[in-house]
Amino acid sequence: EADIYQTPRYLVIGTGKKITLECSQTMGHDKMYWYQQDPGMELHLIHYSYGVNSTEKGDLSSESTVSRIRTEHFPLTLESARPSHTSQYLCASSDPGTAYEQYFGPGTRLTVT
Amino acid sequence: GQNIDQPTEMTATEGAIVQINCTYQTSGFNGLFWYQQHAGEAPTFLSYNVLDGLEEKGRFSSFLSRSKGYSYLLLKELQMKDSASYLCAVTSSNTGKLIFGQGTTLQVKP
């Protein structure tokens, strides 16, 4: 069973606040990903990492930033939250040994008021 | 460029069989995944195809034709709990990045 965790699960925050969404996995996967998904819409890759100190922007432009200081930890930060950032954020990791099957965390539903 | 197409919505009856199609165009191809996503939840893995043909796993089967850029997910003996969104995704290189389609929302009716 996949072990990937995200906190918080739900967050309501005011405009202008700095927030960090946490993601951690205990499977030792090198590759990790952040997706953004609006209700009823498709998943968009916003950040990914192939290992420690490796981060890349995804296919959808995002004002968020990420860091990868430890293999198991891949936090996403918004320096100044805006209502347009309201969305669900899903973290995932993958292992090339399983043909890159991605294991998803439960997601963080962010609402910026 | 990369493009994945699947129907937006489908409706089927409990106990029936439903086929969800997916066509794709990618600059390279390394495999095709199907994920299931219930409303408000994270996607969960259903199947993976890298070679042409049919992969069967219980009530779910997935088919791939690489020459046609085409896949389908077949769900048999539909149950109410199968009501969900079904996501087709392709890996276009050896990077492990997945490109997702918009998903097909399946509604199973009694």
PDB file of C-alpha atoms in Angstrom:
ATOM      1  CA  GLU A   1       0.000   0.000   0.000  1.00  0.00           C
ATOM      2  CA  ALA A   2       1.217   3.457  -0.905  1.00  0.00           C
ATOM      3  CA  ASP A   3       2.291   5.714   1.929  1.00  0.00           C
ATOM      4  CA  ILE A   4       2.062   9.312   0.863  1.00  0.00           C
ATOM      5  CA  TYR A   5       0.679  11.989   3.112  1.00  0.00           C
ATOM      6  CA  GLN A   6      -0.496  15.530   2.697  1.00  0.00           C
ATOM      7  CA  THR A   7      -1.318  18.135   5.293  1.00  0.00           C
ATOM      8  CA  PRO A   8      -3.503  19.978   5.819  1.00  0.00           C
ATOM      9  CA  ARG A   9      -6.399  18.215   4.117  1.00  0.00           C
ATOM     10  CA  TYR A  10      -8.468  21.400   4.088  1.00  0.00           C
ATOM     11  CA  LEU A  11      -7.342  25.010   4.435  1.00  0.00           C
ATOM     12  CA  VAL A  12      -9.300  28.244   4.345  1.00  0.00           C
ATOM     13  CA  ILE A  13      -7.080  31.301   4.428  1.00  0.00           C
ATOM     14  CA  GLY A  14      -7.252  34.999   3.699  1.00  0.00           C
ATOM     15  CA  THR A  15      -5.729  36.818   0.756  1.00  0.00           C
ATOM     16  CA  GLY A  16      -2.076  37.739   1.128  1.00  0.00           C
ATOM     17  CA  LYS A  17      -1.145  35.019   3.578  1.00  0.00           C
ATOM     18  CA  LYS A  18       1.864  32.780   3.063  1.00  0.00           C
ATOM     19  CA  ILE A  19       1.060  29.081   3.094  1.00  0.00           C
ATOM     20  CA  THR A  20       2.971  25.828   2.818  1.00  0.00           C
ATOM     21  CA  LEU A  21       1.327  22.595   1.773  1.00  0.00           C
ATOM     22  CA  GLU A  22       3.154  19.567   3.096  1.00  0.00           C
ATOM     23  CA  CYS A  23       3.744  16.308   1.247  1.00  0.00           C
ATOM     24  CA  SER A  24       5.761  13.371   2.459  1.00  0.00           C
ATOM     25  CA  GLN A  25       6.216   9.779   1.356  1.00  0.00           C
ATOM     26  CA  THR A  26       7.807   6.832   3.080  1.00  0.00           C
ATOM     27  CA  MET A  27       8.445   4.693  -0.004  1.00  0.00           C
ATOM     28  CA  GLY A  28      11.855   6.132  -0.873  1.00  0.00           C
ATOM     29  CA  HIS A  29      10.648   7.293  -4.287  1.00  0.00           C
ATOM     30  CA  ASP A  30      12.958   9.665  -6.114  1.00  0.00           C
ATOM     31  CA  LYS A  31      10.281  11.219  -8.308  1.00  0.00           C
ATOM     32  CA  MET A  32       7.618  13.442  -6.802  1.00  0.00           C
ATOM     33  CA  TYR A  33       4.949  15.655  -8.351  1.00  0.00           C
ATOM     34  CA  TRP A  34       2.456  18.383  -7.537  1.00  0.00           C
ATOM     35  CA  TYR A  35      -0.810  18.643  -9.461  1.00  0.00           C
ATOM     36  CA  GLN A  36      -3.545  21.240  -9.350  1.00  0.00           C
ATOM     37  CA  GLN A  37      -7.128  20.231 -10.025  1.00  0.00           C
ATOM     38  CA  ASP A  38     -10.268  22.345 -10.065  1.00  0.00           C
ATOM     39  CA  PRO A  39     -13.598  20.560  -9.410  1.00  0.00           C
ATOM     40  CA  GLY A  40     -14.632  18.462 -12.386  1.00  0.00           C
ATOM     41  CA  MET A  41     -11.550  19.466 -14.326  1.00  0.00           C
ATOM     42  CA  GLU A  42      -8.385  17.683 -15.368  1.00  0.00           C
ATOM     43  CA  LEU A  43      -5.192  17.328 -13.398  1.00  0.00           C
ATOM     44  CA  HIS A  44      -2.462  19.794 -14.281  1.00  0.00           C
ATOM     45  CA  LEU A  45       1.173  19.193 -13.381  1.00  0.00           C
ATOM     46  CA  ILE A  46       2.613  22.299 -11.711  1.00  0.00           C
ATOM     47  CA  HIS A  47       5.910  21.030 -10.248  1.00  0.00           C
ATOM     48  CA  TYR A  48       8.017  17.899 -10.241  1.00  0.00           C
ATOM     49  CA  SER A  49      11.254  16.632  -8.788  1.00  0.00           C
ATOM     50  CA  TYR A  50      13.542  13.790  -9.799  1.00  0.00           C
ATOM     51  CA  GLY A  51      15.431  13.740  -6.540  1.00  0.00           C
ATOM     52  CA  VAL A  52      17.023  15.808  -3.799  1.00  0.00           C
ATOM     53  CA  ASN A  53      17.846  19.366  -4.911  1.00  0.00           C
ATOM     54  CA  SER A  54      16.058  18.786  -8.230  1.00  0.00           C
ATOM     55  CA  THR A  55      12.889  20.741  -9.001  1.00  0.00           C
ATOM     56  CA  GLU A  56      11.234  21.675 -12.276  1.00  0.00           C
ATOM     57  CA  LYS A  57       8.154  23.603 -13.277  1.00  0.00           C
ATOM     58  CA  GLY A  58       5.357  21.588 -14.776  1.00  0.00           C
ATOM     59  CA  ASP A  59       3.082  22.111 -17.730  1.00  0.00           C
ATOM     60  CA  LEU A  60       0.791  24.613 -16.007  1.00  0.00           C
ATOM     61  CA  SER A  61       2.283  27.881 -14.876  1.00  0.00           C
ATOM     62  CA  SER A  62       1.950  28.370 -11.144  1.00  0.00           C
ATOM     63  CA  GLU A  63       2.943  31.115  -8.717  1.00  0.00           C
ATOM     64  CA  SER A  64       3.848  28.490  -6.151  1.00  0.00           C
ATOM     65  CA  THR A  65       7.364  27.258  -5.411  1.00  0.00           C
ATOM     66  CA  VAL A  66       8.677  23.902  -4.201  1.00  0.00           C
ATOM     67  CA  SER A  67      11.764  22.526  -2.531  1.00  0.00           C
ATOM     68  CA  ARG A  68      13.282  19.058  -2.231  1.00  0.00           C
ATOM     69  CA  ILE A  69      15.837  18.966   0.550  1.00  0.00           C
ATOM     70  CA  ARG A  70      15.023  15.420   1.605  1.00  0.00           C
ATOM     71  CA  THR A  71      13.892  12.494  -0.514  1.00  0.00           C
ATOM     72  CA  GLU A  72      10.726  11.980   1.488  1.00  0.00           C
ATOM     73  CA  HIS A  73       9.593  15.607   1.669  1.00  0.00           C
ATOM     74  CA  PHE A  74       8.292  17.868  -1.131  1.00  0.00           C
ATOM     75  CA  PRO A  75       6.539  20.977   0.256  1.00  0.00           C
ATOM     76  CA  LEU A  76       4.747  23.544  -1.896  1.00  0.00           C
ATOM     77  CA  THR A  77       4.683  27.204  -0.870  1.00  0.00           C
ATOM     78  CA  LEU A  78       2.522  30.153  -1.897  1.00  0.00           C
ATOM     79  CA  GLU A  79       4.139  33.410  -0.756  1.00  0.00           C
ATOM     80  CA  SER A  80       0.954  35.446  -1.053  1.00  0.00           C
ATOM     81  CA  ALA A  81      -2.292  33.554  -1.468  1.00  0.00           C
ATOM     82  CA  ARG A  82      -4.984  34.899  -3.785  1.00  0.00           C
ATOM     83  CA  PRO A  83      -8.552  33.748  -4.521  1.00  0.00           C
ATOM     84  CA  SER A  84      -7.330  32.457  -7.900  1.00  0.00           C
ATOM     85  CA  HIS A  85      -5.248  29.906  -5.979  1.00  0.00           C
ATOM     86  CA  THR A  86      -8.388  28.237  -4.684  1.00  0.00           C
ATOM     87  CA  SER A  87      -8.161  24.647  -5.898  1.00  0.00           C
ATOM     88  CA  GLN A  88      -7.270  21.095  -4.905  1.00  0.00           C
ATOM     89  CA  TYR A  89      -3.563  20.315  -4.750  1.00  0.00           C
ATOM     90  CA  LEU A  90      -2.496  16.704  -5.164  1.00  0.00           C
ATOM     91  CA  CYS A  91       0.963  15.356  -4.431  1.00  0.00           C
ATOM     92  CA  ALA A  92       2.230  12.135  -5.999  1.00  0.00           C
ATOM     93  CA  SER A  93       5.360  10.026  -6.156  1.00  0.00           C
ATOM     94  CA  SER A  94       6.550   7.308  -8.476  1.00  0.00           C
ATOM     95  CA  ASP A  95       8.994   4.430  -8.620  1.00  0.00           C
ATOM     96  CA  PRO A  96      10.546   3.445 -11.964  1.00  0.00           C
ATOM     97  CA  GLY A  97      10.437  -0.134 -10.766  1.00  0.00           C
ATOM     98  CA  THR A  98       6.649  -0.060 -11.161  1.00  0.00           C
ATOM     99  CA  ALA A  99       6.639   1.492 -14.619  1.00  0.00           C
ATOM    100  CA  TYR A 100       6.220   4.968 -13.188  1.00  0.00           C
ATOM    101  CA  GLU A 101       2.861   4.253 -11.603  1.00  0.00           C
ATOM    102  CA  GLN A 102       2.098   7.345  -9.583  1.00  0.00           C
ATOM    103  CA  TYR A 103       0.830   7.088  -6.034  1.00  0.00           C
ATOM    104  CA  PHE A 104      -1.294  10.011  -4.978  1.00  0.00           C
ATOM    105  CA  GLY A 105      -1.721  11.610  -1.602  1.00  0.00           C
ATOM    106  CA  PRO A 106      -5.225  12.471  -0.344  1.00  0.00           C
ATOM    107  CA  GLY A 107      -4.924  16.071  -1.512  1.00  0.00           C
ATOM    108  CA  THR A 108      -5.241  19.493   0.075  1.00  0.00           C
ATOM    109  CA  ARG A 109      -8.333  21.502  -0.702  1.00  0.00           C
ATOM    110  CA  LEU A 110      -7.348  25.164  -0.500  1.00  0.00           C
ATOM    111  CA  THR A 111      -9.813  28.040  -0.327  1.00  0.00           C
ATOM    112  CA  VAL A 112      -8.509  31.597  -0.385  1.00  0.00           C
ATOM    113  CA  THR A 113     -11.034  34.207   0.690  1.00  0.00           C
TER     114      THR A 113
ATOM    115  CA  GLY B   1       2.484  18.451 -28.914  1.00  0.00           C
ATOM    116  CA  GLN B   2       0.499  16.203 -26.646  1.00  0.00           C
ATOM    117  CA  ASN B   3      -3.228  15.669 -26.644  1.00  0.00           C
ATOM    118  CA  ILE B   4      -5.505  13.205 -24.909  1.00  0.00           C
ATOM    119  CA  ASP B   5      -9.198  12.892 -25.715  1.00  0.00           C
ATOM    120  CA  GLN B   6     -11.882  11.032 -23.836  1.00  0.00           C
ATOM    121  CA  PRO B   7     -15.647  11.525 -23.584  1.00  0.00           C
ATOM    122  CA  THR B   8     -16.707  13.952 -20.880  1.00  0.00           C
ATOM    123  CA  GLU B   9     -19.620  11.972 -19.501  1.00  0.00           C
ATOM    124  CA  MET B  10     -21.156   8.504 -19.775  1.00  0.00           C
ATOM    125  CA  THR B  11     -24.140   6.830 -18.170  1.00  0.00           C
ATOM    126  CA  ALA B  12     -24.683   3.095 -17.731  1.00  0.00           C
ATOM    127  CA  THR B  13     -26.930   0.721 -15.853  1.00  0.00           C
ATOM    128  CA  GLU B  14     -25.947  -1.352 -12.858  1.00  0.00           C
ATOM    129  CA  GLY B  15     -24.853  -4.834 -13.963  1.00  0.00           C
ATOM    130  CA  ALA B  16     -24.077  -3.723 -17.508  1.00  0.00           C
ATOM    131  CA  ILE B  17     -20.773  -3.350 -19.374  1.00  0.00           C
ATOM    132  CA  VAL B  18     -19.330   0.031 -20.337  1.00  0.00           C
ATOM    133  CA  GLN B  19     -16.357   0.944 -22.524  1.00  0.00           C
ATOM    134  CA  ILE B  20     -14.550   4.252 -22.044  1.00  0.00           C
ATOM    135  CA  ASN B  21     -12.375   5.266 -24.981  1.00  0.00           C
ATOM    136  CA  CYS B  22      -9.215   7.332 -24.999  1.00  0.00           C
ATOM    137  CA  THR B  23      -7.208   8.607 -27.960  1.00  0.00           C
ATOM    138  CA  TYR B  24      -3.848  10.233 -27.585  1.00  0.00           C
ATOM    139  CA  GLN B  25      -1.153  12.016 -29.516  1.00  0.00           C
ATOM    140  CA  THR B  26       2.268  12.364 -27.952  1.00  0.00           C
ATOM    141  CA  SER B  27       5.772  13.154 -29.124  1.00  0.00           C
ATOM    142  CA  GLY B  28       6.918   9.889 -27.561  1.00  0.00           C
ATOM    143  CA  PHE B  29       5.186   7.076 -25.758  1.00  0.00           C
ATOM    144  CA  ASN B  30       6.223   5.072 -22.732  1.00  0.00           C
ATOM    145  CA  GLY B  31       2.955   3.721 -21.428  1.00  0.00           C
ATOM    146  CA  LEU B  32      -0.706   4.427 -20.777  1.00  0.00           C
ATOM    147  CA  PHE B  33      -2.435   4.444 -17.412  1.00  0.00           C
ATOM    148  CA  TRP B  34      -6.039   4.417 -16.296  1.00  0.00           C
ATOM    149  CA  TYR B  35      -6.923   5.931 -12.941  1.00  0.00           C
ATOM    150  CA  GLN B  36     -10.212   6.086 -11.072  1.00  0.00           C
ATOM    151  CA  GLN B  37     -11.109   9.200  -9.128  1.00  0.00           C
ATOM    152  CA  HIS B  38     -14.149   9.560  -6.892  1.00  0.00           C
ATOM    153  CA  ALA B  39     -15.407  13.080  -6.320  1.00  0.00           C
ATOM    154  CA  GLY B  40     -13.214  14.978  -3.888  1.00  0.00           C
ATOM    155  CA  GLU B  41     -10.701  12.150  -3.603  1.00  0.00           C
ATOM    156  CA  ALA B  42      -7.277  11.395  -5.043  1.00  0.00           C
ATOM    157  CA  PRO B  43      -6.878   9.248  -8.178  1.00  0.00           C
ATOM    158  CA  THR B  44      -6.217   5.556  -7.652  1.00  0.00           C
ATOM    159  CA  PHE B  45      -4.384   3.323 -10.095  1.00  0.00           C
ATOM    160  CA  LEU B  46      -6.445   0.904 -12.196  1.00  0.00           C
ATOM    161  CA  SER B  47      -4.266  -0.360 -15.031  1.00  0.00           C
ATOM    162  CA  TYR B  48      -1.164   0.112 -17.113  1.00  0.00           C
ATOM    163  CA  ASN B  49      -0.532  -0.796 -20.763  1.00  0.00           C
ATOM    164  CA  VAL B  50       2.794  -0.535 -22.525  1.00  0.00           C
ATOM    165  CA  LEU B  51       2.334  -3.194 -25.235  1.00  0.00           C
ATOM    166  CA  ASP B  52      -0.567  -3.674 -27.614  1.00  0.00           C
ATOM    167  CA  GLY B  53      -3.362  -5.857 -26.388  1.00  0.00           C
ATOM    168  CA  LEU B  54      -5.712  -6.423 -23.532  1.00  0.00           C
ATOM    169  CA  GLU B  55      -4.839  -6.401 -19.833  1.00  0.00           C
ATOM    170  CA  GLU B  56      -7.471  -7.914 -17.590  1.00  0.00           C
ATOM    171  CA  LYS B  57      -7.803  -7.354 -13.873  1.00  0.00           C
ATOM    172  CA  GLY B  58     -11.003  -8.600 -12.340  1.00  0.00           C
ATOM    173  CA  ARG B  59     -13.992  -6.609 -13.570  1.00  0.00           C
ATOM    174  CA  PHE B  60     -11.723  -4.087 -15.283  1.00  0.00           C
ATOM    175  CA  SER B  61      -9.820  -4.541 -18.542  1.00  0.00           C
ATOM    176  CA  SER B  62      -7.744  -2.107 -20.534  1.00  0.00           C
ATOM    177  CA  PHE B  63      -6.783  -2.296 -24.188  1.00  0.00           C
ATOM    178  CA  LEU B  64      -4.045  -0.507 -26.094  1.00  0.00           C
ATOM    179  CA  SER B  65      -3.259  -0.015 -29.771  1.00  0.00           C
ATOM    180  CA  ARG B  66      -0.083   2.019 -30.108  1.00  0.00           C
ATOM    181  CA  SER B  67      -0.320   2.310 -33.900  1.00  0.00           C
ATOM    182  CA  LYS B  68      -3.755   3.905 -33.570  1.00  0.00           C
ATOM    183  CA  GLY B  69      -3.001   5.948 -30.455  1.00  0.00           C
ATOM    184  CA  TYR B  70      -6.048   4.373 -28.870  1.00  0.00           C
ATOM    185  CA  SER B  71      -6.995   2.762 -25.601  1.00  0.00           C
ATOM    186  CA  TYR B  72     -10.173   1.744 -23.856  1.00  0.00           C
ATOM    187  CA  LEU B  73     -11.164   0.805 -20.351  1.00  0.00           C
ATOM    188  CA  LEU B  74     -13.830  -1.870 -20.067  1.00  0.00           C
ATOM    189  CA  LEU B  75     -15.858  -2.174 -16.893  1.00  0.00           C
ATOM    190  CA  LYS B  76     -17.990  -5.285 -16.467  1.00  0.00           C
ATOM    191  CA  GLU B  77     -20.808  -6.068 -14.034  1.00  0.00           C
ATOM    192  CA  LEU B  78     -21.134  -2.423 -13.154  1.00  0.00           C
ATOM    193  CA  GLN B  79     -21.783  -1.529  -9.545  1.00  0.00           C
ATOM    194  CA  MET B  80     -23.082   1.714  -8.084  1.00  0.00           C
ATOM    195  CA  LYS B  81     -19.675   2.322  -6.502  1.00  0.00           C
ATOM    196  CA  ASP B  82     -18.143   2.462  -9.985  1.00  0.00           C
ATOM    197  CA  SER B  83     -19.680   5.919 -10.391  1.00  0.00           C
ATOM    198  CA  ALA B  84     -16.536   8.035 -10.628  1.00  0.00           C
ATOM    199  CA  SER B  85     -14.274   9.862 -13.007  1.00  0.00           C
ATOM    200  CA  TYR B  86     -11.927   7.709 -15.111  1.00  0.00           C
ATOM    201  CA  LEU B  87      -8.682   9.326 -16.152  1.00  0.00           C
ATOM    202  CA  CYS B  88      -6.575   8.278 -19.110  1.00  0.00           C
ATOM    203  CA  ALA B  89      -2.909   9.306 -18.805  1.00  0.00           C
ATOM    204  CA  VAL B  90       0.178   8.758 -20.923  1.00  0.00           C
ATOM    205  CA  THR B  91       3.863   8.973 -20.202  1.00  0.00           C
ATOM    206  CA  SER B  92       5.518  10.580 -23.175  1.00  0.00           C
ATOM    207  CA  SER B  93       9.106   9.848 -22.323  1.00  0.00           C
ATOM    208  CA  ASN B  94      11.278   8.148 -19.758  1.00  0.00           C
ATOM    209  CA  THR B  95      10.848  11.053 -17.369  1.00  0.00           C
ATOM    210  CA  GLY B  96       7.908   9.547 -15.537  1.00  0.00           C
ATOM    211  CA  LYS B  97       5.742  12.581 -16.167  1.00  0.00           C
ATOM    212  CA  LEU B  98       2.109  11.759 -16.728  1.00  0.00           C
ATOM    213  CA  ILE B  99      -0.119  13.758 -19.037  1.00  0.00           C
ATOM    214  CA  PHE B 100      -3.757  13.386 -18.004  1.00  0.00           C
ATOM    215  CA  GLY B 101      -6.873  13.590 -20.101  1.00  0.00           C
ATOM    216  CA  GLN B 102      -9.841  15.576 -18.792  1.00  0.00           C
ATOM    217  CA  GLY B 103     -11.433  12.420 -17.430  1.00  0.00           C
ATOM    218  CA  THR B 104     -14.729  10.680 -18.163  1.00  0.00           C
ATOM    219  CA  THR B 105     -17.412  10.993 -15.516  1.00  0.00           C
ATOM    220  CA  LEU B 106     -19.325   7.735 -15.360  1.00  0.00           C
ATOM    221  CA  GLN B 107     -22.717   7.612 -13.700  1.00  0.00           C
ATOM    222  CA  VAL B 108     -24.075   4.173 -12.876  1.00  0.00           C
ATOM    223  CA  LYS B 109     -27.850   4.058 -12.478  1.00  0.00           C
ATOM    224  CA  PRO B 110     -29.936   1.349 -10.803  1.00  0.00           C
TER     225      PRO B 110
END
